[in-house]
Amino acid sequence: MPAVLADVEELVTCESPSGDLAAVAASADVVARVGGRRLGAAPDRVVVAGRTHLRWRFGDGPTRVLLLGHHDTVWPLGSLATHPFTTAGGVLRGPGCFDMKAGLVLALHALAALPDRSGVALLVTGDEEIGSPSSRELVQAEAAGCAAALVLEASAPGGALKLERKGVSRYEVRVRGLAAHAGLEPERGVNAAVELAHQVLAVSGLGDPGRGTTVTPTLASAGASANTVPAAGAFAVDARARDTAEQQRVDAAMRGLRPVLDGAELEVVGGPNRPPMPASSSAVLFERAQEVAASLGLPPLAGVAVGGGSDGNFTAGVGTPTLDGLGAVGGGAHADDEHVLIEHLAPRAALVSALVADLLARPAP
């Protein structure tokens, strides 16, 4: 445990907000250093659009088991000043510790414990928190043809594994109107804020609670001054769906939006970002994980469906059996109370290591 905690501290104290390429590159150096120390091998560095991703491959044959994680976080530079790395009362804290730097350390220690790592790969990306724009194709290529993808993202509450993830779509609805003086002649304008309000209401009605589909207008803005009819506005939309048909239905509806006000214009940009990760993609691996946990004397594993996306959506999307949420147990991802429960780190690493060994010895059907 001292080595595990020291490695987590080394990763957490190198801040790595997704939007800062220099910070992500520096973090990649730290992950490479810690990984090299534990695995006895340096990773390949894959730089795409200025963003650094790391990949370890073991053995001369094809990859059969892929471990997957990311080293970028949502926390801005300077967060350590207000959220320092600490370990007290069995709880580890620090920006990005739960999502998901402790998970990366678990992956490294799990692989280090294997007597033979042939057929295993570990991919650590640097842009997952912003939708994996530069790493999506890399993730898909590494996962294609593998017998299993194990995602070291943080666990669900209570340590539950993530068996199903919704597909994620992101949009921006842009409204164009016509400016006019709000006091002298507002009738000469086309009010982009009013048009935006109509569209927000239309979009908010596209969800389907019965099918678990959510379509949520989020960040919005309109206008340039308080005494001018707004000439432009925009709002973001976050859409989540359990199945591809629903994701496609929402996409068609978004692209079918039409202006309500005479003279207003609309533009919808964006689209599906991550495909759904269905429960079927994790079923066999979850059963195997339960068997492995029992053989180790660990408590029975729980599994849940979640709305958040991860790179596991991409691995499942190329047909690779995928089990997610194998990382740290704790809570507060992206929040002030982000934390990891230290007592679960060793059992989690043991579970991942034994599961990889089991999959190498008995490939999943």
mmCIF file of C-alpha atoms in Angstrom:
data_model
loop_
_atom_site.group_PDB
_atom_site.id
_atom_site.type_symbol
_atom_site.label_atom_id
_atom_site.label_comp_id
_atom_site.label_asym_id
_atom_site.label_seq_id
_atom_site.Cartn_x
_atom_site.Cartn_y
_atom_site.Cartn_z
ATOM 1 C CA MET A 1 0.000 0.000 0.000
ATOM 2 C CA PRO A 2 2.745 2.558 0.622
ATOM 3 C CA ALA A 3 3.831 2.152 -3.017
ATOM 4 C CA VAL A 4 0.261 2.443 -4.292
ATOM 5 C CA LEU A 5 -0.390 5.588 -2.274
ATOM 6 C CA ALA A 6 2.918 7.122 -3.322
ATOM 7 C CA ASP A 7 2.080 6.485 -6.985
ATOM 8 C CA VAL A 8 -1.384 8.006 -6.643
ATOM 9 C CA GLU A 9 0.154 11.074 -4.992
ATOM 10 C CA GLU A 10 2.667 11.406 -7.823
ATOM 11 C CA LEU A 11 -0.102 11.394 -10.422
ATOM 12 C CA VAL A 12 -2.549 13.603 -8.519
ATOM 13 C CA THR A 13 0.003 16.278 -7.717
ATOM 14 C CA CYS A 14 0.693 16.750 -11.433
ATOM 15 C CA GLU A 15 -2.389 18.685 -12.481
ATOM 16 C CA SER A 16 -3.741 17.775 -15.920
ATOM 17 C CA PRO A 17 -6.797 19.736 -17.073
ATOM 18 C CA SER A 18 -7.924 18.454 -20.466
ATOM 19 C CA GLY A 19 -7.788 21.843 -22.138
ATOM 20 C CA ASP A 20 -4.158 22.574 -21.308
ATOM 21 C CA LEU A 21 -1.934 20.675 -23.747
ATOM 22 C CA ALA A 22 1.257 21.470 -21.834
ATOM 23 C CA ALA A 23 -0.243 20.231 -18.577
ATOM 24 C CA VAL A 24 -1.486 17.049 -20.261
ATOM 25 C CA ALA A 25 1.977 16.469 -21.753
ATOM 26 C CA ALA A 26 3.588 16.940 -18.336
ATOM 27 C CA SER A 27 1.095 14.511 -16.818
ATOM 28 C CA ALA A 28 1.892 11.971 -19.531
ATOM 29 C CA ASP A 29 5.543 12.213 -18.487
ATOM 30 C CA VAL A 30 4.579 11.406 -14.905
ATOM 31 C CA VAL A 31 2.337 8.490 -15.884
ATOM 32 C CA ALA A 32 5.104 7.146 -18.133
ATOM 33 C CA ARG A 33 7.626 7.436 -15.310
ATOM 34 C CA VAL A 34 5.407 5.685 -12.761
ATOM 35 C CA GLY A 35 4.368 3.058 -15.288
ATOM 36 C CA GLY A 36 7.929 2.419 -16.354
ATOM 37 C CA ARG A 37 8.901 1.934 -12.733
ATOM 38 C CA ARG A 38 6.131 -0.610 -12.112
ATOM 39 C CA LEU A 39 6.109 -2.435 -15.453
ATOM 40 C CA GLY A 40 9.768 -2.289 -16.353
ATOM 41 C CA ALA A 41 9.003 -0.902 -19.796
ATOM 42 C CA ALA A 42 8.480 2.509 -21.316
ATOM 43 C CA PRO A 43 5.218 3.201 -23.144
ATOM 44 C CA ASP A 44 4.728 4.252 -26.714
ATOM 45 C CA ARG A 45 3.812 7.922 -26.901
ATOM 46 C CA VAL A 46 1.048 8.657 -29.353
ATOM 47 C CA VAL A 47 0.622 12.376 -29.968
ATOM 48 C CA VAL A 48 -2.516 13.399 -31.836
ATOM 49 C CA ALA A 49 -3.363 17.072 -32.410
ATOM 50 C CA GLY A 50 -0.764 18.012 -29.831
ATOM 51 C CA ARG A 51 -2.240 15.753 -27.162
ATOM 52 C CA THR A 52 -0.229 12.962 -25.561
ATOM 53 C CA HIS A 53 -1.572 9.434 -25.102
ATOM 54 C CA LEU A 54 0.385 6.461 -23.754
ATOM 55 C CA ARG A 55 0.288 2.803 -24.757
ATOM 56 C CA TRP A 56 1.985 -0.273 -23.355
ATOM 57 C CA ARG A 57 1.823 -3.515 -25.350
ATOM 58 C CA PHE A 58 3.213 -6.779 -23.997
ATOM 59 C CA GLY A 59 4.287 -9.823 -25.976
ATOM 60 C CA ASP A 60 4.773 -10.309 -29.680
ATOM 61 C CA GLY A 61 1.279 -11.535 -30.522
ATOM 62 C CA PRO A 62 -2.031 -9.708 -30.867
ATOM 63 C CA THR A 63 -3.635 -7.978 -27.900
ATOM 64 C CA ARG A 64 -6.263 -10.129 -26.220
ATOM 65 C CA VAL A 65 -7.034 -8.015 -23.151
ATOM 66 C CA LEU A 66 -7.041 -4.209 -23.232
ATOM 67 C CA LEU A 67 -6.917 -2.129 -20.055
ATOM 68 C CA LEU A 68 -8.137 1.407 -20.601
ATOM 69 C CA GLY A 69 -7.973 4.674 -18.697
ATOM 70 C CA HIS A 70 -7.254 8.405 -18.994
ATOM 71 C CA HIS A 71 -4.916 10.814 -17.237
ATOM 72 C CA ASP A 72 -6.671 14.127 -17.978
ATOM 73 C CA THR A 73 -9.070 15.658 -15.441
ATOM 74 C CA VAL A 74 -11.734 18.354 -15.241
ATOM 75 C CA TRP A 75 -9.805 20.241 -12.564
ATOM 76 C CA PRO A 76 -8.138 23.544 -13.614
ATOM 77 C CA LEU A 77 -4.550 24.408 -12.830
ATOM 78 C CA GLY A 78 -4.258 25.666 -9.268
ATOM 79 C CA SER A 79 -6.804 23.242 -7.834
ATOM 80 C CA LEU A 80 -4.192 21.668 -5.573
ATOM 81 C CA ALA A 81 -4.084 24.932 -3.638
ATOM 82 C CA THR A 82 -7.692 24.491 -2.550
ATOM 83 C CA HIS A 83 -7.950 20.691 -2.806
ATOM 84 C CA PRO A 84 -4.536 19.364 -1.726
ATOM 85 C CA PHE A 85 -3.583 15.710 -1.857
ATOM 86 C CA THR A 86 -4.245 14.169 1.562
ATOM 87 C CA THR A 87 -4.658 10.769 3.172
ATOM 88 C CA ALA A 88 -6.455 10.785 6.500
ATOM 89 C CA GLY A 89 -8.951 8.523 8.219
ATOM 90 C CA GLY A 90 -8.753 5.943 5.460
ATOM 91 C CA VAL A 91 -9.714 8.483 2.793
ATOM 92 C CA LEU A 92 -7.539 9.794 -0.023
ATOM 93 C CA ARG A 93 -8.369 13.184 -1.520
ATOM 94 C CA GLY A 94 -7.114 15.381 -4.318
ATOM 95 C CA PRO A 95 -8.223 16.665 -7.716
ATOM 96 C CA GLY A 96 -8.761 13.787 -10.111
ATOM 97 C CA CYS A 97 -7.965 11.096 -7.543
ATOM 98 C CA PHE A 98 -11.253 9.226 -8.038
ATOM 99 C CA ASP A 99 -11.741 10.119 -11.701
ATOM 100 C CA MET A 100 -9.427 8.496 -12.436
ATOM 101 C CA LYS A 101 -5.794 8.662 -11.367
ATOM 102 C CA ALA A 102 -6.171 6.060 -8.628
ATOM 103 C CA GLY A 103 -7.635 3.775 -11.307
ATOM 104 C CA LEU A 104 -4.499 4.197 -13.407
ATOM 105 C CA VAL A 105 -2.346 3.219 -10.466
ATOM 106 C CA LEU A 106 -4.539 0.160 -9.881
ATOM 107 C CA ALA A 107 -4.033 -0.847 -13.510
ATOM 108 C CA LEU A 108 -0.255 -0.504 -13.217
ATOM 109 C CA HIS A 109 -0.030 -2.522 -10.009
ATOM 110 C CA ALA A 110 -2.465 -5.151 -11.302
ATOM 111 C CA LEU A 111 -0.331 -5.686 -14.404
ATOM 112 C CA ALA A 112 2.900 -5.610 -12.396
ATOM 113 C CA ALA A 113 1.635 -8.582 -10.382
ATOM 114 C CA LEU A 114 1.192 -10.770 -13.477
ATOM 115 C CA PRO A 115 3.994 -13.254 -14.103
ATOM 116 C CA ASP A 116 3.293 -13.088 -17.853
ATOM 117 C CA ARG A 117 1.731 -10.035 -19.485
ATOM 118 C CA SER A 118 1.855 -11.336 -23.053
ATOM 119 C CA GLY A 119 -1.309 -10.428 -24.914
ATOM 120 C CA VAL A 120 -2.132 -7.446 -22.675
ATOM 121 C CA ALA A 121 -2.168 -3.765 -23.589
ATOM 122 C CA LEU A 122 -2.711 -0.677 -21.453
ATOM 123 C CA LEU A 123 -3.910 2.500 -23.142
ATOM 124 C CA VAL A 124 -3.944 5.779 -21.207
ATOM 125 C CA THR A 125 -5.526 8.689 -23.079
ATOM 126 C CA GLY A 126 -5.325 12.424 -22.444
ATOM 127 C CA ASP A 127 -8.682 13.807 -23.559
ATOM 128 C CA GLU A 128 -11.471 11.574 -22.241
ATOM 129 C CA GLU A 129 -13.026 14.320 -20.145
ATOM 130 C CA ILE A 130 -13.730 16.432 -23.247
ATOM 131 C CA GLY A 131 -15.189 13.616 -25.327
ATOM 132 C CA SER A 132 -11.983 11.947 -26.606
ATOM 133 C CA PRO A 133 -11.725 14.009 -29.814
ATOM 134 C CA SER A 134 -8.126 12.993 -30.541
ATOM 135 C CA SER A 135 -8.131 9.509 -29.019
ATOM 136 C CA ARG A 136 -11.401 7.981 -30.188
ATOM 137 C CA GLU A 137 -9.886 6.291 -33.243
ATOM 138 C CA LEU A 138 -6.920 5.119 -31.168
ATOM 139 C CA VAL A 139 -9.225 3.540 -28.572
ATOM 140 C CA GLN A 140 -11.306 1.855 -31.245
ATOM 141 C CA ALA A 141 -8.248 0.526 -33.079
ATOM 142 C CA GLU A 142 -6.716 -0.888 -29.889
ATOM 143 C CA ALA A 143 -9.978 -2.535 -28.844
ATOM 144 C CA ALA A 144 -10.876 -4.050 -32.212
ATOM 145 C CA GLY A 145 -10.425 -7.808 -32.125
ATOM 146 C CA CYS A 146 -9.697 -8.006 -28.393
ATOM 147 C CA ALA A 147 -11.413 -10.625 -26.273
ATOM 148 C CA ALA A 148 -12.055 -8.072 -23.538
ATOM 149 C CA ALA A 149 -11.700 -4.408 -22.664
ATOM 150 C CA LEU A 150 -11.417 -3.595 -18.964
ATOM 151 C CA VAL A 151 -12.025 0.074 -18.157
ATOM 152 C CA LEU A 152 -10.428 1.393 -14.975
ATOM 153 C CA GLU A 153 -12.854 4.289 -14.612
ATOM 154 C CA ALA A 154 -14.070 4.966 -11.079
ATOM 155 C CA SER A 155 -16.659 2.590 -9.701
ATOM 156 C CA ALA A 156 -20.323 3.348 -9.151
ATOM 157 C CA PRO A 157 -21.510 3.942 -5.553
ATOM 158 C CA GLY A 158 -20.502 1.162 -3.207
ATOM 159 C CA GLY A 159 -17.915 -0.146 -5.623
ATOM 160 C CA ALA A 160 -20.418 -1.419 -8.175
ATOM 161 C CA LEU A 161 -19.154 -2.109 -11.674
ATOM 162 C CA LYS A 162 -20.672 -0.276 -14.614
ATOM 163 C CA LEU A 163 -22.438 -2.748 -16.872
ATOM 164 C CA GLU A 164 -24.310 -0.369 -19.150
ATOM 165 C CA ARG A 165 -23.700 3.216 -20.246
ATOM 166 C CA LYS A 166 -25.931 5.527 -22.204
ATOM 167 C CA GLY A 167 -24.834 6.870 -25.545
ATOM 168 C CA VAL A 168 -23.913 10.541 -25.459
ATOM 169 C CA SER A 169 -24.742 13.250 -28.003
ATOM 170 C CA ARG A 170 -23.713 16.890 -27.795
ATOM 171 C CA TYR A 171 -25.209 19.773 -29.771
ATOM 172 C CA GLU A 172 -25.156 23.521 -30.017
ATOM 173 C CA VAL A 173 -28.248 25.283 -31.337
ATOM 174 C CA ARG A 174 -27.293 28.639 -32.844
ATOM 175 C CA VAL A 175 -29.946 31.307 -33.395
ATOM 176 C CA ARG A 176 -29.621 34.334 -35.658
ATOM 177 C CA GLY A 177 -32.038 37.252 -35.475
ATOM 178 C CA LEU A 178 -31.823 40.956 -36.184
ATOM 179 C CA ALA A 179 -30.648 43.676 -33.826
ATOM 180 C CA ALA A 180 -32.736 46.788 -33.105
ATOM 181 C CA HIS A 181 -33.004 49.387 -30.353
ATOM 182 C CA ALA A 182 -35.011 47.765 -27.560
ATOM 183 C CA GLY A 183 -36.627 51.078 -26.561
ATOM 184 C CA LEU A 184 -37.052 53.000 -29.808
ATOM 185 C CA GLU A 185 -38.077 50.337 -32.320
ATOM 186 C CA PRO A 186 -37.980 46.779 -30.992
ATOM 187 C CA GLU A 187 -40.518 45.769 -33.640
ATOM 188 C CA ARG A 188 -37.836 46.207 -36.296
ATOM 189 C CA GLY A 189 -35.734 43.459 -34.742
ATOM 190 C CA VAL A 190 -35.936 39.690 -34.730
ATOM 191 C CA ASN A 191 -35.372 38.700 -31.127
ATOM 192 C CA ALA A 192 -32.863 35.838 -30.960
ATOM 193 C CA ALA A 193 -33.512 35.416 -27.222
ATOM 194 C CA VAL A 194 -37.224 34.781 -27.832
ATOM 195 C CA GLU A 195 -36.401 32.343 -30.627
ATOM 196 C CA LEU A 196 -33.912 30.672 -28.349
ATOM 197 C CA ALA A 197 -36.605 30.283 -25.687
ATOM 198 C CA HIS A 198 -38.921 28.581 -28.183
ATOM 199 C CA GLN A 199 -36.157 26.188 -29.186
ATOM 200 C CA VAL A 200 -35.171 25.409 -25.604
ATOM 201 C CA LEU A 201 -38.748 24.361 -24.880
ATOM 202 C CA ALA A 202 -38.880 22.265 -28.045
ATOM 203 C CA VAL A 203 -35.609 20.520 -27.256
ATOM 204 C CA SER A 204 -36.552 19.864 -23.644
ATOM 205 C CA GLY A 205 -39.546 17.894 -24.893
ATOM 206 C CA LEU A 206 -37.481 15.435 -26.937
ATOM 207 C CA GLY A 207 -36.610 13.143 -24.036
ATOM 208 C CA ASP A 208 -38.431 9.908 -23.306
ATOM 209 C CA PRO A 209 -38.359 9.001 -19.594
ATOM 210 C CA GLY A 210 -39.903 5.611 -20.305
ATOM 211 C CA ARG A 211 -36.917 4.660 -22.452
ATOM 212 C CA GLY A 212 -34.365 6.422 -20.280
ATOM 213 C CA THR A 213 -33.672 9.103 -22.885
ATOM 214 C CA THR A 214 -32.721 12.531 -21.572
ATOM 215 C CA VAL A 215 -32.331 15.655 -23.710
ATOM 216 C CA THR A 216 -31.176 18.571 -21.593
ATOM 217 C CA PRO A 217 -30.589 22.183 -22.682
ATOM 218 C CA THR A 218 -27.601 23.454 -20.706
ATOM 219 C CA LEU A 219 -25.363 26.477 -21.265
ATOM 220 C CA ALA A 220 -27.241 29.342 -22.968
ATOM 221 C CA SER A 221 -26.538 32.934 -24.012
ATOM 222 C CA ALA A 222 -28.125 35.650 -26.148
ATOM 223 C CA GLY A 223 -27.576 39.312 -26.945
ATOM 224 C CA ALA A 224 -24.799 41.821 -26.504
ATOM 225 C CA SER A 225 -26.333 44.667 -24.480
ATOM 226 C CA ALA A 226 -29.323 45.267 -22.233
ATOM 227 C CA ASN A 227 -30.996 47.819 -24.525
ATOM 228 C CA THR A 228 -30.639 45.944 -27.822
ATOM 229 C CA VAL A 229 -32.879 43.297 -29.361
ATOM 230 C CA PRO A 230 -30.558 40.256 -29.411
ATOM 231 C CA ALA A 231 -29.244 39.470 -32.868
ATOM 232 C CA ALA A 232 -27.728 36.121 -31.912
ATOM 233 C CA GLY A 233 -27.955 33.434 -29.287
ATOM 234 C CA ALA A 234 -26.982 29.832 -28.675
ATOM 235 C CA PHE A 235 -27.503 27.004 -26.251
ATOM 236 C CA ALA A 236 -25.856 23.650 -25.665
ATOM 237 C CA VAL A 237 -27.708 20.351 -25.478
ATOM 238 C CA ASP A 238 -26.685 17.162 -23.677
ATOM 239 C CA ALA A 239 -28.550 14.061 -24.886
ATOM 240 C CA ARG A 240 -28.271 10.532 -23.452
ATOM 241 C CA ALA A 241 -29.874 7.352 -24.753
ATOM 242 C CA ARG A 242 -29.690 3.670 -23.861
ATOM 243 C CA ASP A 243 -29.898 2.388 -27.413
ATOM 244 C CA THR A 244 -28.821 3.422 -30.869
ATOM 245 C CA ALA A 245 -32.390 3.786 -32.167
ATOM 246 C CA GLU A 246 -33.159 6.403 -29.527
ATOM 247 C CA GLN A 247 -29.874 8.187 -30.157
ATOM 248 C CA GLN A 248 -30.728 8.359 -33.852
ATOM 249 C CA ARG A 249 -34.312 9.510 -33.147
ATOM 250 C CA VAL A 250 -33.039 12.406 -31.049
ATOM 251 C CA ASP A 251 -30.442 13.278 -33.672
ATOM 252 C CA ALA A 252 -33.091 13.431 -36.399
ATOM 253 C CA ALA A 253 -35.341 15.567 -34.191
ATOM 254 C CA MET A 254 -32.509 17.978 -33.418
ATOM 255 C CA ARG A 255 -31.727 18.384 -37.090
ATOM 256 C CA GLY A 256 -35.419 18.858 -37.795
ATOM 257 C CA LEU A 257 -35.756 21.959 -35.616
ATOM 258 C CA ARG A 258 -37.214 24.943 -37.469
ATOM 259 C CA PRO A 259 -37.469 28.646 -36.523
ATOM 260 C CA VAL A 260 -40.652 29.917 -34.908
ATOM 261 C CA LEU A 261 -40.214 33.678 -35.460
ATOM 262 C CA ASP A 262 -40.376 35.232 -38.902
ATOM 263 C CA GLY A 263 -36.890 36.173 -39.995
ATOM 264 C CA ALA A 264 -35.077 33.990 -37.458
ATOM 265 C CA GLU A 265 -32.507 31.437 -38.594
ATOM 266 C CA LEU A 266 -31.282 28.254 -36.903
ATOM 267 C CA GLU A 267 -28.130 26.189 -37.154
ATOM 268 C CA VAL A 268 -27.652 22.904 -35.271
ATOM 269 C CA VAL A 269 -24.093 21.620 -34.924
ATOM 270 C CA GLY A 270 -22.763 18.529 -33.197
ATOM 271 C CA GLY A 271 -24.192 15.040 -32.966
ATOM 272 C CA PRO A 272 -23.578 11.657 -31.351
ATOM 273 C CA ASN A 273 -20.273 11.589 -29.470
ATOM 274 C CA ARG A 274 -20.333 8.140 -27.884
ATOM 275 C CA PRO A 275 -22.451 5.135 -28.873
ATOM 276 C CA PRO A 276 -24.422 3.317 -26.173
ATOM 277 C CA MET A 277 -22.662 0.596 -24.205
ATOM 278 C CA PRO A 278 -25.440 -2.008 -23.870
ATOM 279 C CA ALA A 279 -25.734 -4.458 -21.001
ATOM 280 C CA SER A 280 -25.087 -7.295 -23.449
ATOM 281 C CA SER A 281 -21.520 -6.075 -23.973
ATOM 282 C CA SER A 282 -20.637 -6.620 -20.305
ATOM 283 C CA ALA A 283 -22.701 -9.692 -19.364
ATOM 284 C CA VAL A 284 -20.099 -12.417 -19.925
ATOM 285 C CA LEU A 285 -17.251 -10.399 -18.421
ATOM 286 C CA PHE A 286 -19.296 -9.513 -15.345
ATOM 287 C CA GLU A 287 -20.013 -13.189 -14.773
ATOM 288 C CA ARG A 288 -16.313 -13.947 -15.055
ATOM 289 C CA ALA A 289 -15.466 -11.106 -12.672
ATOM 290 C CA GLN A 290 -17.928 -12.483 -10.133
ATOM 291 C CA GLU A 291 -16.258 -15.890 -10.344
ATOM 292 C CA VAL A 292 -12.831 -14.355 -9.897
ATOM 293 C CA ALA A 293 -13.970 -12.262 -6.938
ATOM 294 C CA ALA A 294 -15.382 -15.359 -5.248
ATOM 295 C CA SER A 295 -12.126 -17.244 -5.829
ATOM 296 C CA LEU A 296 -10.250 -14.418 -4.093
ATOM 297 C CA GLY A 297 -12.639 -14.403 -1.147
ATOM 298 C CA LEU A 298 -13.914 -10.934 -2.018
ATOM 299 C CA PRO A 299 -17.522 -9.862 -1.415
ATOM 300 C CA PRO A 300 -19.989 -10.433 -4.281
ATOM 301 C CA LEU A 301 -19.779 -7.794 -6.991
ATOM 302 C CA ALA A 302 -22.650 -5.474 -7.820
ATOM 303 C CA GLY A 303 -23.321 -4.010 -11.238
ATOM 304 C CA VAL A 304 -25.369 -1.019 -12.349
ATOM 305 C CA ALA A 305 -26.382 0.955 -15.423
ATOM 306 C CA VAL A 306 -25.219 4.585 -15.500
ATOM 307 C CA GLY A 307 -25.946 7.640 -17.586
ATOM 308 C CA GLY A 308 -22.382 8.887 -17.893
ATOM 309 C CA GLY A 309 -20.207 7.977 -20.846
ATOM 310 C CA SER A 310 -16.617 6.760 -20.996
ATOM 311 C CA ASP A 311 -14.206 5.341 -23.540
ATOM 312 C CA GLY A 312 -15.861 2.021 -22.739
ATOM 313 C CA ASN A 313 -18.664 3.189 -25.018
ATOM 314 C CA PHE A 314 -16.170 3.142 -27.889
ATOM 315 C CA THR A 315 -14.781 -0.304 -27.110
ATOM 316 C CA ALA A 316 -18.287 -1.732 -26.837
ATOM 317 C CA GLY A 317 -19.190 0.107 -30.045
ATOM 318 C CA VAL A 318 -16.611 -1.876 -32.042
ATOM 319 C CA GLY A 319 -18.008 -5.133 -30.668
ATOM 320 C CA THR A 320 -15.459 -5.798 -27.926
ATOM 321 C CA PRO A 321 -16.867 -7.217 -24.664
ATOM 322 C CA THR A 322 -16.383 -4.419 -22.146
ATOM 323 C CA LEU A 323 -16.476 -4.198 -18.367
ATOM 324 C CA ASP A 324 -16.314 -0.704 -16.856
ATOM 325 C CA GLY A 325 -15.993 0.842 -13.409
ATOM 326 C CA LEU A 326 -13.125 -1.412 -12.308
ATOM 327 C CA GLY A 327 -11.202 1.507 -10.828
ATOM 328 C CA ALA A 328 -11.179 3.126 -7.428
ATOM 329 C CA VAL A 329 -14.008 2.933 -4.915
ATOM 330 C CA GLY A 330 -15.046 6.298 -3.497
ATOM 331 C CA GLY A 331 -17.138 9.194 -4.724
ATOM 332 C CA GLY A 332 -17.442 12.876 -5.579
ATOM 333 C CA ALA A 333 -16.137 12.744 -9.139
ATOM 334 C CA HIS A 334 -15.677 16.308 -10.487
ATOM 335 C CA ALA A 335 -16.839 17.710 -7.127
ATOM 336 C CA ASP A 336 -15.303 19.291 -4.044
ATOM 337 C CA ASP A 337 -15.629 16.039 -2.079
ATOM 338 C CA GLU A 338 -13.833 13.840 -4.631
ATOM 339 C CA HIS A 339 -12.247 11.004 -2.669
ATOM 340 C CA VAL A 340 -11.017 7.411 -2.714
ATOM 341 C CA LEU A 341 -11.535 4.832 0.026
ATOM 342 C CA ILE A 342 -8.069 3.449 0.706
ATOM 343 C CA GLU A 343 -9.228 0.106 2.100
ATOM 344 C CA HIS A 344 -10.578 -0.912 -1.309
ATOM 345 C CA LEU A 345 -7.433 -0.215 -3.320
ATOM 346 C CA ALA A 346 -5.612 -3.496 -2.662
ATOM 347 C CA PRO A 347 -8.657 -5.747 -3.191
ATOM 348 C CA ARG A 348 -9.495 -3.878 -6.396
ATOM 349 C CA ALA A 349 -5.985 -4.297 -7.762
ATOM 350 C CA ALA A 350 -6.094 -7.991 -6.885
ATOM 351 C CA LEU A 351 -9.440 -8.377 -8.671
ATOM 352 C CA VAL A 352 -8.207 -6.696 -11.849
ATOM 353 C CA SER A 353 -4.976 -8.683 -11.870
ATOM 354 C CA ALA A 354 -6.747 -12.002 -11.357
ATOM 355 C CA LEU A 355 -9.393 -11.152 -13.945
ATOM 356 C CA VAL A 356 -6.752 -10.366 -16.571
ATOM 357 C CA ALA A 357 -4.941 -13.616 -15.785
ATOM 358 C CA ASP A 358 -8.197 -15.543 -16.018
ATOM 359 C CA LEU A 359 -9.076 -13.982 -19.381
ATOM 360 C CA LEU A 360 -5.633 -14.789 -20.753
ATOM 361 C CA ALA A 361 -5.927 -18.395 -19.577
ATOM 362 C CA ARG A 362 -9.560 -18.848 -20.611
ATOM 363 C CA PRO A 363 -10.512 -16.412 -23.371
ATOM 364 C CA ALA A 364 -14.109 -15.233 -23.193
ATOM 365 C CA PRO A 365 -16.370 -16.872 -25.799
#
